[in-house]
Structure formats: C-alpha cells, structure tokens
Amino acid sequence: MASAPRAPLYLGLDLSTQQLKAVVIDGELHVVHQSGVQFDAELHEFRTQGGVHIHADRLTVTSPVLMWVKALDLLLDKMKRAGLDFSRVRALSGSGQQHGSVFWRRGASETLKHLDPDQDLHQLLQDSFSVSDSPVWMDSSSTQQCEDLQAAAGGALRLAEITGSRAYERFTGNQIAKLHQTRAEEFQDTERISLVSSFAASLFLGGYAAIDYSDGSGMNLLDIRTRNWSEICLQATAPHLDQLLGAPLPSTSVLGPVSSYFVHRYGFSESCSVVAFTGDNPASLAGMRLQPGDVAVSLGTSDTVFLWLQQPRPALEGHVFCNPVEQQEYMALLCFKNGSLTRERVRNECAGASWELFSAALSDTPLGNHGNIGFYFETMEITPPVIGVHRFDSADCEVSSLSPRVEVRAVVEGQFLSRRLHAERLGYSIIPGTRVLATGGASSNKEILQVLSDVFNAPVYTIDLSDSTCLGSAYRALHGVRQAAKALRAIGGESCAEEPQLSLKPPSVKSRDRHFLLKPALSLTFTPVYLKEDHRVITGTLSHLKMGCSL
C-alpha cells in the first residue's frame, strides 16, 4: 500500500565499512525508498579496498574520513534525483560501523555551524579533521594499549565488569591511547573525538553530536552501569578525554533539528529531528525488533548471537552494551568464528557432501546424541579463544572419531550448546515467551533449526536481516520522535512490516515425556559433564598453545 502523499517519512542511514546506505519508511514501517553508495566502486579517488586502507604492518587499518563525507554528498544527490521529497522527512537517525573514531581539528565546530549550502560537504570540511584516515574496527595494532588499560583497571575481567568487554585492539579507547602516544601533534590539534555514528550525526546536526550509550559501550571507556565515562579508563587512555568525548546521552535522544545546510540544499523541513545515531550492531537489534528474552542467531560463515539482557554478567568472552531501545536494559553480542564452514566440512566428510543426507542424519539421531559430545574449533575460535577438534563418548572418554551420523549431530548440537552456554554466562535466561530468531544461510535447513529449537527449548522464527541495520536506524528515528519507552515494540504490532516467520518448536509431547526427551540435550548444558568437557577442552588447548604445540 502506498503512503499518503504528505504522510511523514523517517530516514535511516548506515555508514558501514564498504558503503553508505539509506532506507526511508513511512509511519507504518513500509519501505518507500532505498539508495546506497559503494565506496570502492563510486569513490575511486580514495583507493580503498573493501572500504579501507590496510597499512604495511598488516595490523593498522583505516578509512579516509573525507570519503565518508563525499559519500553522503553522493547519496543525498541520488535520493534527490530519484524524486524523494525530503520535506516529508520528520526525523532521521543512523548507524555507523562500531569502534571507528573521527578526530575533529580545532575550529571544526565553527565550520559545522556555518556550512554554505551552495557547496558540497566534502569541500567545506576538507580541513576539518586532525587525522585524515580514521582507525576502524578491523585495526589490531593497539595490543600494548590494551594491556596497559587492563592493568590500570585491575585486570581483564574487572575491565569487562566496568565497560562490558575486556580490552580489544579495535575498541576506540585503545585506538585513542595509541594515537595520543604515537601522534602527539595530531592529538594536540584535536578539538573533539567522535565515533563513526556520532560523526555522521554531527554532519546532519551542524554541530558535535553526543555519543550514545549503546555505541559508547564499544569503546572500553563507558561504565555500562552508571552510563558515564569511567574515570579509571579515561585516565589510563589520554588527558582531558572527557572534554574531547563530550557527555554521552541515551540512544533514544532527540539531538535537535537538522542543520540549515540540509534545509536549503535538499529541502528538509526545519522541524526535521535528528535522533541520536548508534552503532551497527545496536541498530541491528532495533531492526530485528527483539524483545526481552529473545535471542537472534545468525548462521553464516561465522555465527553471531544477539541477546536482550536485563541483568548482565560481563565476562572475558562476548560484549555487553547498553540497550539502544530500552534505556535501563542491555544487549549482548557473541561471535563464533567456526560456523557454516565447520558444518560444511562435516557434511562433506560424513554425509557425502549432501545437505539432504546431513539433514537425514540429524533426523535419525536422538536429542543428546546418546551422550556423545563434540567441540569443533577448526580455526582459532573467538568465543572461547581456543583451537582444536575434540570428541567425547558417553563414557566421558576423548575419542578420535564418531560414526558419521553421530558426528553430524555432534557438530550441530555442540555448536548450539556452546551458543547457549556462553549466552547464559553473560546473564541471558530463557523466559516465558522467549523466541529464537534465526537468519543466515543455515536458517533454511529445518533439521538444523530443530536442533536449535531443542537446545534453547524455545520456538524458532526465521527472519531476513539483510537490511536490519538501516531499517533499525529508520525505526529508531520514528521511535525517537514518538518519545515513548515502548514505542519501538508497539509500532511493530501496529504496522505492516514483515514479521519473523515461525519455523519450528521444541517437540510437542506431554509435559512429563517432553522433560525426558529434552533431558539429554539440556543436561549437556547444565550438568557437570558438559561443563567439565568445556573446561577440559579450553584449559587443555590453552596449555598446548602456551607450550607452542599445534593441535
């Protein structure tokens, strides 16, 4: 159904690694316009590959700030030529690749306030950045700064308890510390430090936009409990950092009206609101319209788990962020490198390279796999940081192989048990109404989804996440101007937006029999057997790695 001619619209943007994308929705969440700019293909002069510059040390990875600015010029010009009526846009919001940072040169705030609408942004801002190439999430060159920060905070776990994550090289605080230590002149010339998200918001606002709580949680600087900058972390990173960062704000904040530059150049309404921008992962959570108790599992080359948390327990693995939708709640993110490629390898070896035979093996083997357990870390895993393949039989003995059908179930069941175990270590718990939202290539396989449903003891819904980040930004624009705590979940029920599709439920049998049927799988998670094997694999692998042995 087409929108009414003058119905309000809501603009969502996503400044990701390789492109800048926009989605426009109406008040019923219909998508009415989409557009994008690919950095490598459309901005050749910046000579990026995959949107980045990989430096000679192979550790330092950056992106040109002016490339992002020029991409916005191109994007808005495309949208205008396509006939989008910007005067109907009531609010806009956006997201940016997490952890990246932008360093504004002294005097840039005055430049932002007095932009000439007859010129392109990238021309107006060409002298506004003290660092021309911004560190991005792919950078891993700040190991020393990570060690220093963890030592100052009282250890990796204590840092995670404060900021939601142990120290990571890509996290913004450690990148700031490195720049302060190695490029003192550029740092001294810096007036403000933005995240990629708040940088993009600043362009639309015509002034420095605050960092929001949710994206700020990915910096190793924000105290996720108090939602203020941690003094311990600030002091360990750089001097006067609180002034350079500005005060963080709730992710639902309306920052102010759009800059007059966009009013005069593109025809935006003077009353169009700029809602705080956030990180790409928090925006995805908004785009999926997750609810308390939900878990989203992306089954791709790597598996990613999104969680809505109310009582988080930060750990050495995974990340806890402030929730971008509900100000007093949290979200968590877990990444698992060994995903679909590991499942495909077992398919090739145990099911004749046939997904049909792989699915049949899952159907023919029982929940719990007769007590056989598998850990499949074929490449160095992220969660937990171990490597190696380990199999245990029902007698709790490590074995070199399992029968083909048992191996098939062991890899799928083992992966999903690991997802649930690590989720629960971060504070996740299954509650009445819990849904598992599945996406990615493997979400088309009903037998794999059945195992996922069995392990989480919850119904599985499939969902298309291809535009979740950009859509989440548009939803947040609408959410922000409605100024209601429950608005984002409510508008999903009132709209015509596509809903997740129910795919599978745990086995539907009598309560008593169902408990028995699920017991083998659940016992792998909760009894000492599974936990002991998990601990055994992790400690054994780490000791081998310390001795320089390969597994």
PDB file of N, CA and C in Angstrom, residues 43 58 63 75 101-102 116 139 161 167 190 192 273 288 292 400 423-424 445 488 539 547:
ATOM      1  N   LEU A  43      33.830   5.832  -5.466  1.00  0.00           N
ATOM      2  CA  LEU A  43      34.758   6.841  -4.954  1.00  0.00           C
ATOM      3  C   LEU A  43      36.190   6.359  -5.177  1.00  0.00           C
ATOM      4  N   ARG A  58      50.174  -4.584   8.243  1.00  0.00           N
ATOM      5  CA  ARG A  58      49.037  -5.524   8.170  1.00  0.00           C
ATOM      6  C   ARG A  58      48.182  -5.506   9.434  1.00  0.00           C
ATOM      7  N   SER A  63      40.209   4.176   7.331  1.00  0.00           N
ATOM      8  CA  SER A  63      39.372   4.642   6.224  1.00  0.00           C
ATOM      9  C   SER A  63      39.462   6.155   6.138  1.00  0.00           C
ATOM     10  N   LEU A  75      25.089  10.317  -1.930  1.00  0.00           N
ATOM     11  CA  LEU A  75      23.862   9.623  -1.548  1.00  0.00           C
ATOM     12  C   LEU A  75      22.660  10.570  -1.585  1.00  0.00           C
ATOM     13  N   SER A 101      36.763   5.754  14.868  1.00  0.00           N
ATOM     14  CA  SER A 101      36.827   7.065  15.509  1.00  0.00           C
ATOM     15  C   SER A 101      37.184   8.154  14.500  1.00  0.00           C
ATOM     16  N   VAL A 102      36.688   9.352  14.765  1.00  0.00           N
ATOM     17  CA  VAL A 102      36.941  10.519  13.915  1.00  0.00           C
ATOM     18  C   VAL A 102      37.479  11.631  14.811  1.00  0.00           C
ATOM     19  N   ASP A 116      28.014  26.405   3.885  1.00  0.00           N
ATOM     20  CA  ASP A 116      27.431  27.080   2.719  1.00  0.00           C
ATOM     21  C   ASP A 116      26.657  26.064   1.887  1.00  0.00           C
ATOM     22  N   ASP A 139      41.202  -2.752  12.676  1.00  0.00           N
ATOM     23  CA  ASP A 139      42.546  -2.456  13.166  1.00  0.00           C
ATOM     24  C   ASP A 139      42.888  -3.326  14.378  1.00  0.00           C
ATOM     25  N   GLU A 161      33.761  -5.995  33.597  1.00  0.00           N
ATOM     26  CA  GLU A 161      32.681  -5.655  34.527  1.00  0.00           C
ATOM     27  C   GLU A 161      32.329  -4.172  34.451  1.00  0.00           C
ATOM     28  N   ALA A 167      39.630  -5.726  27.124  1.00  0.00           N
ATOM     29  CA  ALA A 167      40.246  -4.818  26.161  1.00  0.00           C
ATOM     30  C   ALA A 167      40.418  -5.502  24.807  1.00  0.00           C
ATOM     31  N   THR A 190      43.427  18.219  18.123  1.00  0.00           N
ATOM     32  CA  THR A 190      42.072  17.660  18.104  1.00  0.00           C
ATOM     33  C   THR A 190      41.162  18.419  19.064  1.00  0.00           C
ATOM     34  N   ARG A 192      37.622  17.548  19.133  1.00  0.00           N
ATOM     35  CA  ARG A 192      36.554  16.615  19.520  1.00  0.00           C
ATOM     36  C   ARG A 192      36.848  15.249  18.917  1.00  0.00           C
ATOM     37  N   SER A 273      13.774  16.258  12.904  1.00  0.00           N
ATOM     38  CA  SER A 273      14.577  15.957  14.093  1.00  0.00           C
ATOM     39  C   SER A 273      15.709  14.992  13.773  1.00  0.00           C
ATOM     40  N   MET A 288      15.679  -5.806  14.127  1.00  0.00           N
ATOM     41  CA  MET A 288      15.049  -7.114  14.320  1.00  0.00           C
ATOM     42  C   MET A 288      13.854  -7.033  15.258  1.00  0.00           C
ATOM     43  N   PRO A 292      12.496  -8.529  25.235  1.00  0.00           N
ATOM     44  CA  PRO A 292      13.144  -9.187  26.377  1.00  0.00           C
ATOM     45  C   PRO A 292      13.003 -10.702  26.301  1.00  0.00           C
ATOM     46  N   SER A 400      38.909 -40.329  18.965  1.00  0.00           N
ATOM     47  CA  SER A 400      39.419 -39.702  17.743  1.00  0.00           C
ATOM     48  C   SER A 400      38.352 -39.553  16.672  1.00  0.00           C
ATOM     49  N   ALA A 423      25.900 -17.603  26.162  1.00  0.00           N
ATOM     50  CA  ALA A 423      24.855 -16.601  26.368  1.00  0.00           C
ATOM     51  C   ALA A 423      24.453 -16.543  27.840  1.00  0.00           C
ATOM     52  N   GLU A 424      24.302 -17.692  28.452  1.00  0.00           N
ATOM     53  CA  GLU A 424      23.881 -17.726  29.854  1.00  0.00           C
ATOM     54  C   GLU A 424      24.985 -17.227  30.781  1.00  0.00           C
ATOM     55  N   ASN A 445      17.599 -24.617   6.636  1.00  0.00           N
ATOM     56  CA  ASN A 445      17.637 -26.057   6.899  1.00  0.00           C
ATOM     57  C   ASN A 445      16.780 -26.374   8.129  1.00  0.00           C
ATOM     58  N   LEU A 488       8.949   1.320  20.116  1.00  0.00           N
ATOM     59  CA  LEU A 488       9.517   0.511  19.049  1.00  0.00           C
ATOM     60  C   LEU A 488       8.856  -0.846  18.967  1.00  0.00           C
ATOM     61  N   THR A 539      41.082 -25.415  28.795  1.00  0.00           N
ATOM     62  CA  THR A 539      42.352 -25.397  29.526  1.00  0.00           C
ATOM     63  C   THR A 539      43.403 -26.250  28.822  1.00  0.00           C
ATOM     64  N   MET A 547      52.717 -23.920  25.254  1.00  0.00           N
ATOM     65  CA  MET A 547      53.921 -24.710  25.015  1.00  0.00           C
ATOM     66  C   MET A 547      54.351 -24.686  23.556  1.00  0.00           C
TER      67      MET A 547
END
